[in-house]
């Protein structure tokens, strides 16, 4: 059973998501919240597998709620998926930096929403290669913040190469073909890099790659 919390200031939107999710076997909606502060309290009380969180809300934004969820060791198993009306707007990268595992458009197809729930619940980041490439091109053109990014010295040369390729939007299979290794080996390198850097998932690994200067925007 995948447990989901809904955090959105639009009651109609919450009702629509709840109806869709509760009609699906294997998904339980554990509660709703109308702002970021209520959402944080809900997540702390219920510890769901996934929190669907709107970006712009009163009292506390979705980004700040995400940041606090990601920083709480007791909520390490909670994956935040940001909901947005505007696609790759300026909030999306900030949300990923704050600890989100990905994002969804509010008008996404129901089938895509359900698939996204499965993907994130399985521990993967909800960032398709095409979305990653667009994100890179639009929002990572700023200079790398090496002052706040973790150091590269903890990664092996192989792990650095895999991380850089993942940050460019390549799938594990594409990375394997590029490096002439198996997809399983790629997955192992990705997992080890995430562990060393304290990254919650692949999305955080992408953020690290750019903030550290390992990969440059539009490179």
PDB file of C-alpha atoms in Angstrom:
ATOM      1  CA  UNK A   1       0.000   0.000   0.000  1.00  0.00           C
ATOM      2  CA  UNK A   2       1.404   3.390  -1.062  1.00  0.00           C
ATOM      3  CA  UNK A   3       0.415   6.103   1.415  1.00  0.00           C
ATOM      4  CA  UNK A   4      -0.013   9.600  -0.038  1.00  0.00           C
ATOM      5  CA  UNK A   5      -0.526  13.034   1.568  1.00  0.00           C
ATOM      6  CA  UNK A   6      -2.142  15.852  -0.446  1.00  0.00           C
ATOM      7  CA  UNK A   7      -0.952  19.411   0.215  1.00  0.00           C
ATOM      8  CA  UNK A   8      -2.617  22.096  -1.917  1.00  0.00           C
ATOM      9  CA  UNK A   9      -4.501  25.276  -1.109  1.00  0.00           C
ATOM     10  CA  UNK A  10      -7.147  24.554  -3.759  1.00  0.00           C
ATOM     11  CA  UNK A  11      -9.871  22.338  -2.307  1.00  0.00           C
ATOM     12  CA  UNK A  12     -11.140  21.331  -5.739  1.00  0.00           C
ATOM     13  CA  UNK A  13      -7.674  20.207  -6.769  1.00  0.00           C
ATOM     14  CA  UNK A  14      -7.282  18.117  -3.612  1.00  0.00           C
ATOM     15  CA  UNK A  15     -10.695  16.542  -4.162  1.00  0.00           C
ATOM     16  CA  UNK A  16      -9.784  15.615  -7.719  1.00  0.00           C
ATOM     17  CA  UNK A  17      -6.489  14.023  -6.728  1.00  0.00           C
ATOM     18  CA  UNK A  18      -8.121  12.169  -3.828  1.00  0.00           C
ATOM     19  CA  UNK A  19     -10.877  10.738  -6.028  1.00  0.00           C
ATOM     20  CA  UNK A  20      -8.356   9.555  -8.601  1.00  0.00           C
ATOM     21  CA  UNK A  21      -5.927   8.028  -6.132  1.00  0.00           C
ATOM     22  CA  UNK A  22      -8.491   6.344  -3.898  1.00  0.00           C
ATOM     23  CA  UNK A  23     -10.069   4.654  -6.914  1.00  0.00           C
ATOM     24  CA  UNK A  24      -6.776   2.843  -7.455  1.00  0.00           C
ATOM     25  CA  UNK A  25      -5.931  -0.378  -5.633  1.00  0.00           C
ATOM     26  CA  UNK A  26      -2.769  -0.110  -3.594  1.00  0.00           C
ATOM     27  CA  UNK A  27      -2.948   3.640  -2.886  1.00  0.00           C
ATOM     28  CA  UNK A  28      -4.242   5.245   0.321  1.00  0.00           C
ATOM     29  CA  UNK A  29      -4.687   8.999   0.840  1.00  0.00           C
ATOM     30  CA  UNK A  30      -3.736   9.581   4.476  1.00  0.00           C
ATOM     31  CA  UNK A  31      -4.864  13.201   4.673  1.00  0.00           C
ATOM     32  CA  UNK A  32      -5.120  16.657   3.136  1.00  0.00           C
ATOM     33  CA  UNK A  33      -3.673  20.059   4.008  1.00  0.00           C
ATOM     34  CA  UNK A  34      -4.469  23.522   2.672  1.00  0.00           C
ATOM     35  CA  UNK A  35      -1.098  25.225   3.234  1.00  0.00           C
ATOM     36  CA  UNK A  36       2.544  24.388   3.759  1.00  0.00           C
ATOM     37  CA  UNK A  37       2.419  24.586   7.546  1.00  0.00           C
ATOM     38  CA  UNK A  38      -0.557  22.227   7.740  1.00  0.00           C
ATOM     39  CA  UNK A  39       1.157  20.009   5.190  1.00  0.00           C
ATOM     40  CA  UNK A  40       4.314  19.754   7.264  1.00  0.00           C
ATOM     41  CA  UNK A  41       2.246  18.842  10.338  1.00  0.00           C
ATOM     42  CA  UNK A  42       0.343  16.235   8.308  1.00  0.00           C
ATOM     43  CA  UNK A  43       3.532  14.654   6.998  1.00  0.00           C
ATOM     44  CA  UNK A  44       5.066  14.550  10.465  1.00  0.00           C
ATOM     45  CA  UNK A  45       1.942  12.930  11.898  1.00  0.00           C
ATOM     46  CA  UNK A  46       1.329  10.362   9.152  1.00  0.00           C
ATOM     47  CA  UNK A  47       4.815   9.830   7.637  1.00  0.00           C
ATOM     48  CA  UNK A  48       3.423   8.966   4.176  1.00  0.00           C
ATOM     49  CA  UNK A  49       5.442   7.389   1.395  1.00  0.00           C
ATOM     50  CA  UNK A  50       4.727  10.346  -0.892  1.00  0.00           C
ATOM     51  CA  UNK A  51       3.652  13.938  -0.326  1.00  0.00           C
ATOM     52  CA  UNK A  52       2.121  15.738  -3.310  1.00  0.00           C
ATOM     53  CA  UNK A  53       2.899  19.370  -2.514  1.00  0.00           C
ATOM     54  CA  UNK A  54       1.826  22.523  -4.329  1.00  0.00           C
ATOM     55  CA  UNK A  55       4.568  25.106  -4.909  1.00  0.00           C
ATOM     56  CA  UNK A  56       2.721  28.300  -4.057  1.00  0.00           C
ATOM     57  CA  UNK A  57       0.613  28.215  -0.891  1.00  0.00           C
ATOM     58  CA  UNK A  58      -0.238  30.587   1.960  1.00  0.00           C
ATOM     59  CA  UNK A  59       1.427  30.527   5.397  1.00  0.00           C
ATOM     60  CA  UNK A  60       4.353  28.382   4.182  1.00  0.00           C
ATOM     61  CA  UNK A  61       5.368  27.696   0.590  1.00  0.00           C
ATOM     62  CA  UNK A  62       5.702  24.214  -0.790  1.00  0.00           C
ATOM     63  CA  UNK A  63       9.431  24.766  -1.201  1.00  0.00           C
ATOM     64  CA  UNK A  64       9.913  25.615   2.481  1.00  0.00           C
ATOM     65  CA  UNK A  65       7.742  22.657   3.512  1.00  0.00           C
ATOM     66  CA  UNK A  66       9.848  20.422   1.259  1.00  0.00           C
ATOM     67  CA  UNK A  67      13.060  21.771   2.767  1.00  0.00           C
ATOM     68  CA  UNK A  68      11.862  20.982   6.302  1.00  0.00           C
ATOM     69  CA  UNK A  69      10.667  17.513   5.340  1.00  0.00           C
ATOM     70  CA  UNK A  70      14.002  16.712   3.699  1.00  0.00           C
ATOM     71  CA  UNK A  71      15.923  17.994   6.730  1.00  0.00           C
ATOM     72  CA  UNK A  72      14.016  15.850   9.248  1.00  0.00           C
ATOM     73  CA  UNK A  73      15.707  12.453   9.843  1.00  0.00           C
ATOM     74  CA  UNK A  74      12.372  11.047  11.013  1.00  0.00           C
ATOM     75  CA  UNK A  75      10.958  11.739   7.527  1.00  0.00           C
ATOM     76  CA  UNK A  76      13.834  10.250   5.539  1.00  0.00           C
ATOM     77  CA  UNK A  77      11.474   7.821   3.818  1.00  0.00           C
ATOM     78  CA  UNK A  78       9.041  10.518   2.632  1.00  0.00           C
ATOM     79  CA  UNK A  79       9.344  11.510  -1.028  1.00  0.00           C
ATOM     80  CA  UNK A  80       8.045  14.939  -2.044  1.00  0.00           C
ATOM     81  CA  UNK A  81       6.596  15.487  -5.507  1.00  0.00           C
ATOM     82  CA  UNK A  82       6.001  19.135  -6.319  1.00  0.00           C
ATOM     83  CA  UNK A  83       2.752  20.117  -8.065  1.00  0.00           C
ATOM     84  CA  UNK A  84       2.868  23.092 -10.404  1.00  0.00           C
ATOM     85  CA  UNK A  85       0.606  24.804 -12.917  1.00  0.00           C
ATOM     86  CA  UNK A  86       3.398  26.229 -14.989  1.00  0.00           C
ATOM     87  CA  UNK A  87       5.749  23.445 -15.982  1.00  0.00           C
ATOM     88  CA  UNK A  88       9.414  24.323 -15.677  1.00  0.00           C
ATOM     89  CA  UNK A  89       8.942  27.612 -13.864  1.00  0.00           C
ATOM     90  CA  UNK A  90      11.535  29.262 -11.658  1.00  0.00           C
ATOM     91  CA  UNK A  91      10.308  27.366  -8.599  1.00  0.00           C
ATOM     92  CA  UNK A  92      11.051  23.886  -9.884  1.00  0.00           C
ATOM     93  CA  UNK A  93      14.822  23.951  -9.541  1.00  0.00           C
ATOM     94  CA  UNK A  94      14.518  25.519  -6.089  1.00  0.00           C
ATOM     95  CA  UNK A  95      12.169  22.699  -5.111  1.00  0.00           C
ATOM     96  CA  UNK A  96      14.628  20.069  -6.317  1.00  0.00           C
ATOM     97  CA  UNK A  97      17.423  21.815  -4.452  1.00  0.00           C
ATOM     98  CA  UNK A  98      15.228  21.828  -1.334  1.00  0.00           C
ATOM     99  CA  UNK A  99      14.852  18.045  -1.525  1.00  0.00           C
ATOM    100  CA  UNK A 100      11.952  17.236  -3.848  1.00  0.00           C
ATOM    101  CA  UNK A 101      12.121  13.975  -5.764  1.00  0.00           C
ATOM    102  CA  UNK A 102      10.486  15.469  -8.835  1.00  0.00           C
ATOM    103  CA  UNK A 103       7.489  17.398 -10.037  1.00  0.00           C
ATOM    104  CA  UNK A 104       4.188  17.016 -11.864  1.00  0.00           C
ATOM    105  CA  UNK A 105       1.999  19.402 -13.786  1.00  0.00           C
ATOM    106  CA  UNK A 106      -1.428  19.718 -12.213  1.00  0.00           C
ATOM    107  CA  UNK A 107      -3.063  18.981 -15.560  1.00  0.00           C
ATOM    108  CA  UNK A 108      -1.089  15.776 -16.073  1.00  0.00           C
ATOM    109  CA  UNK A 109      -3.007  12.790 -17.443  1.00  0.00           C
ATOM    110  CA  UNK A 110      -4.438  10.517 -14.718  1.00  0.00           C
ATOM    111  CA  UNK A 111      -2.451   7.557 -16.038  1.00  0.00           C
ATOM    112  CA  UNK A 112       0.763   9.583 -15.844  1.00  0.00           C
ATOM    113  CA  UNK A 113      -0.016  10.621 -12.283  1.00  0.00           C
ATOM    114  CA  UNK A 114      -0.533   7.024 -11.200  1.00  0.00           C
ATOM    115  CA  UNK A 115       2.666   5.959 -12.941  1.00  0.00           C
ATOM    116  CA  UNK A 116       4.515   8.803 -11.225  1.00  0.00           C
ATOM    117  CA  UNK A 117       3.290   7.596  -7.831  1.00  0.00           C
ATOM    118  CA  UNK A 118       4.701   4.137  -8.588  1.00  0.00           C
ATOM    119  CA  UNK A 119       8.017   5.551  -9.841  1.00  0.00           C
ATOM    120  CA  UNK A 120       8.626   7.723  -6.786  1.00  0.00           C
ATOM    121  CA  UNK A 121       7.396   5.077  -4.340  1.00  0.00           C
ATOM    122  CA  UNK A 122       9.955   2.738  -5.894  1.00  0.00           C
ATOM    123  CA  UNK A 123      12.741   5.113  -4.929  1.00  0.00           C
ATOM    124  CA  UNK A 124      13.363   6.682  -8.333  1.00  0.00           C
ATOM    125  CA  UNK A 125      13.402  10.390  -9.104  1.00  0.00           C
ATOM    126  CA  UNK A 126      10.526  11.718 -11.167  1.00  0.00           C
ATOM    127  CA  UNK A 127      12.761  13.357 -13.746  1.00  0.00           C
ATOM    128  CA  UNK A 128      12.550  12.014 -17.263  1.00  0.00           C
ATOM    129  CA  UNK A 129      15.577  12.588 -19.509  1.00  0.00           C
ATOM    130  CA  UNK A 130      13.686  15.179 -21.567  1.00  0.00           C
ATOM    131  CA  UNK A 131      12.612  17.057 -18.430  1.00  0.00           C
ATOM    132  CA  UNK A 132      16.160  16.938 -17.069  1.00  0.00           C
ATOM    133  CA  UNK A 133      17.587  18.374 -20.282  1.00  0.00           C
ATOM    134  CA  UNK A 134      15.005  21.174 -20.342  1.00  0.00           C
ATOM    135  CA  UNK A 135      15.630  21.931 -16.674  1.00  0.00           C
ATOM    136  CA  UNK A 136      19.341  22.121 -17.386  1.00  0.00           C
ATOM    137  CA  UNK A 137      18.906  24.471 -20.320  1.00  0.00           C
ATOM    138  CA  UNK A 138      16.491  26.830 -18.595  1.00  0.00           C
ATOM    139  CA  UNK A 139      17.396  27.033 -14.933  1.00  0.00           C
ATOM    140  CA  UNK A 140      20.951  25.953 -14.290  1.00  0.00           C
ATOM    141  CA  UNK A 141      22.746  28.660 -16.238  1.00  0.00           C
ATOM    142  CA  UNK A 142      23.806  30.372 -13.011  1.00  0.00           C
ATOM    143  CA  UNK A 143      27.415  29.960 -11.824  1.00  0.00           C
ATOM    144  CA  UNK A 144      27.990  26.861  -9.668  1.00  0.00           C
ATOM    145  CA  UNK A 145      27.760  27.387  -5.928  1.00  0.00           C
ATOM    146  CA  UNK A 146      30.903  25.573  -4.882  1.00  0.00           C
ATOM    147  CA  UNK A 147      30.708  27.112  -1.404  1.00  0.00           C
ATOM    148  CA  UNK A 148      27.591  25.113  -0.517  1.00  0.00           C
ATOM    149  CA  UNK A 149      28.012  22.047  -2.727  1.00  0.00           C
ATOM    150  CA  UNK A 150      29.664  18.943  -1.270  1.00  0.00           C
ATOM    151  CA  UNK A 151      33.161  18.199  -2.501  1.00  0.00           C
ATOM    152  CA  UNK A 152      33.976  15.963  -5.435  1.00  0.00           C
ATOM    153  CA  UNK A 153      36.922  14.345  -3.704  1.00  0.00           C
ATOM    154  CA  UNK A 154      34.745  11.646  -2.153  1.00  0.00           C
ATOM    155  CA  UNK A 155      33.757  10.277  -5.576  1.00  0.00           C
ATOM    156  CA  UNK A 156      35.838   7.882  -7.636  1.00  0.00           C
ATOM    157  CA  UNK A 157      36.575   8.885 -11.258  1.00  0.00           C
ATOM    158  CA  UNK A 158      33.967   6.367 -12.433  1.00  0.00           C
ATOM    159  CA  UNK A 159      31.360   7.774 -10.051  1.00  0.00           C
ATOM    160  CA  UNK A 160      32.092  11.302 -11.243  1.00  0.00           C
ATOM    161  CA  UNK A 161      31.652  10.258 -14.859  1.00  0.00           C
ATOM    162  CA  UNK A 162      28.354   8.501 -14.158  1.00  0.00           C
ATOM    163  CA  UNK A 163      27.096  11.464 -12.126  1.00  0.00           C
ATOM    164  CA  UNK A 164      27.973  13.885 -14.911  1.00  0.00           C
ATOM    165  CA  UNK A 165      26.185  11.791 -17.522  1.00  0.00           C
ATOM    166  CA  UNK A 166      23.110  11.432 -15.296  1.00  0.00           C
ATOM    167  CA  UNK A 167      23.087  15.211 -14.881  1.00  0.00           C
ATOM    168  CA  UNK A 168      22.985  15.611 -18.649  1.00  0.00           C
ATOM    169  CA  UNK A 169      19.752  13.647 -18.683  1.00  0.00           C
ATOM    170  CA  UNK A 170      20.960  10.205 -19.753  1.00  0.00           C
ATOM    171  CA  UNK A 171      19.148   7.107 -18.514  1.00  0.00           C
ATOM    172  CA  UNK A 172      21.058   4.227 -16.926  1.00  0.00           C
ATOM    173  CA  UNK A 173      20.847   2.326 -20.213  1.00  0.00           C
ATOM    174  CA  UNK A 174      22.221   5.298 -22.182  1.00  0.00           C
ATOM    175  CA  UNK A 175      25.032   5.766 -19.668  1.00  0.00           C
ATOM    176  CA  UNK A 176      25.851   2.054 -19.906  1.00  0.00           C
ATOM    177  CA  UNK A 177      26.077   2.251 -23.705  1.00  0.00           C
ATOM    178  CA  UNK A 178      28.237   5.385 -23.531  1.00  0.00           C
ATOM    179  CA  UNK A 179      30.656   3.893 -20.982  1.00  0.00           C
ATOM    180  CA  UNK A 180      30.461   0.319 -22.362  1.00  0.00           C
ATOM    181  CA  UNK A 181      29.434  -1.152 -19.029  1.00  0.00           C
ATOM    182  CA  UNK A 182      26.259  -2.877 -17.832  1.00  0.00           C
ATOM    183  CA  UNK A 183      23.164  -0.979 -16.638  1.00  0.00           C
ATOM    184  CA  UNK A 184      23.542  -2.799 -13.303  1.00  0.00           C
ATOM    185  CA  UNK A 185      27.057  -1.378 -12.915  1.00  0.00           C
ATOM    186  CA  UNK A 186      25.730   2.092 -13.714  1.00  0.00           C
ATOM    187  CA  UNK A 187      23.027   1.699 -11.080  1.00  0.00           C
ATOM    188  CA  UNK A 188      25.673   0.628  -8.562  1.00  0.00           C
ATOM    189  CA  UNK A 189      27.825   3.694  -9.312  1.00  0.00           C
ATOM    190  CA  UNK A 190      24.785   5.989  -9.042  1.00  0.00           C
ATOM    191  CA  UNK A 191      23.776   4.436  -5.705  1.00  0.00           C
ATOM    192  CA  UNK A 192      27.285   4.781  -4.292  1.00  0.00           C
ATOM    193  CA  UNK A 193      27.563   8.395  -5.430  1.00  0.00           C
ATOM    194  CA  UNK A 194      24.204   9.189  -3.818  1.00  0.00           C
ATOM    195  CA  UNK A 195      25.295   7.560  -0.570  1.00  0.00           C
ATOM    196  CA  UNK A 196      28.612   9.423  -0.445  1.00  0.00           C
ATOM    197  CA  UNK A 197      26.986  12.773  -1.198  1.00  0.00           C
ATOM    198  CA  UNK A 198      23.977  12.264   1.061  1.00  0.00           C
ATOM    199  CA  UNK A 199      21.622  12.629  -1.912  1.00  0.00           C
ATOM    200  CA  UNK A 200      18.081  11.450  -1.307  1.00  0.00           C
ATOM    201  CA  UNK A 201      17.622  10.344  -4.917  1.00  0.00           C
ATOM    202  CA  UNK A 202      18.718  10.899  -8.516  1.00  0.00           C
ATOM    203  CA  UNK A 203      17.193  14.396  -8.573  1.00  0.00           C
ATOM    204  CA  UNK A 204      19.522  15.473  -5.776  1.00  0.00           C
ATOM    205  CA  UNK A 205      22.447  13.966  -7.652  1.00  0.00           C
ATOM    206  CA  UNK A 206      21.637  16.184 -10.648  1.00  0.00           C
ATOM    207  CA  UNK A 207      21.481  19.267  -8.430  1.00  0.00           C
ATOM    208  CA  UNK A 208      24.847  18.359  -6.909  1.00  0.00           C
ATOM    209  CA  UNK A 209      26.465  17.938 -10.328  1.00  0.00           C
ATOM    210  CA  UNK A 210      25.619  21.504 -11.302  1.00  0.00           C
ATOM    211  CA  UNK A 211      26.165  23.202  -7.976  1.00  0.00           C
ATOM    212  CA  UNK A 212      29.595  21.607  -7.655  1.00  0.00           C
ATOM    213  CA  UNK A 213      30.638  22.613 -11.146  1.00  0.00           C
ATOM    214  CA  UNK A 214      31.042  18.967 -12.245  1.00  0.00           C
ATOM    215  CA  UNK A 215      28.777  19.792 -15.181  1.00  0.00           C
ATOM    216  CA  UNK A 216      28.094  23.232 -16.606  1.00  0.00           C
ATOM    217  CA  UNK A 217      24.812  24.425 -18.023  1.00  0.00           C
ATOM    218  CA  UNK A 218      24.563  24.181 -21.824  1.00  0.00           C
ATOM    219  CA  UNK A 219      27.843  22.274 -21.836  1.00  0.00           C
TER     220      UNK A 219
END
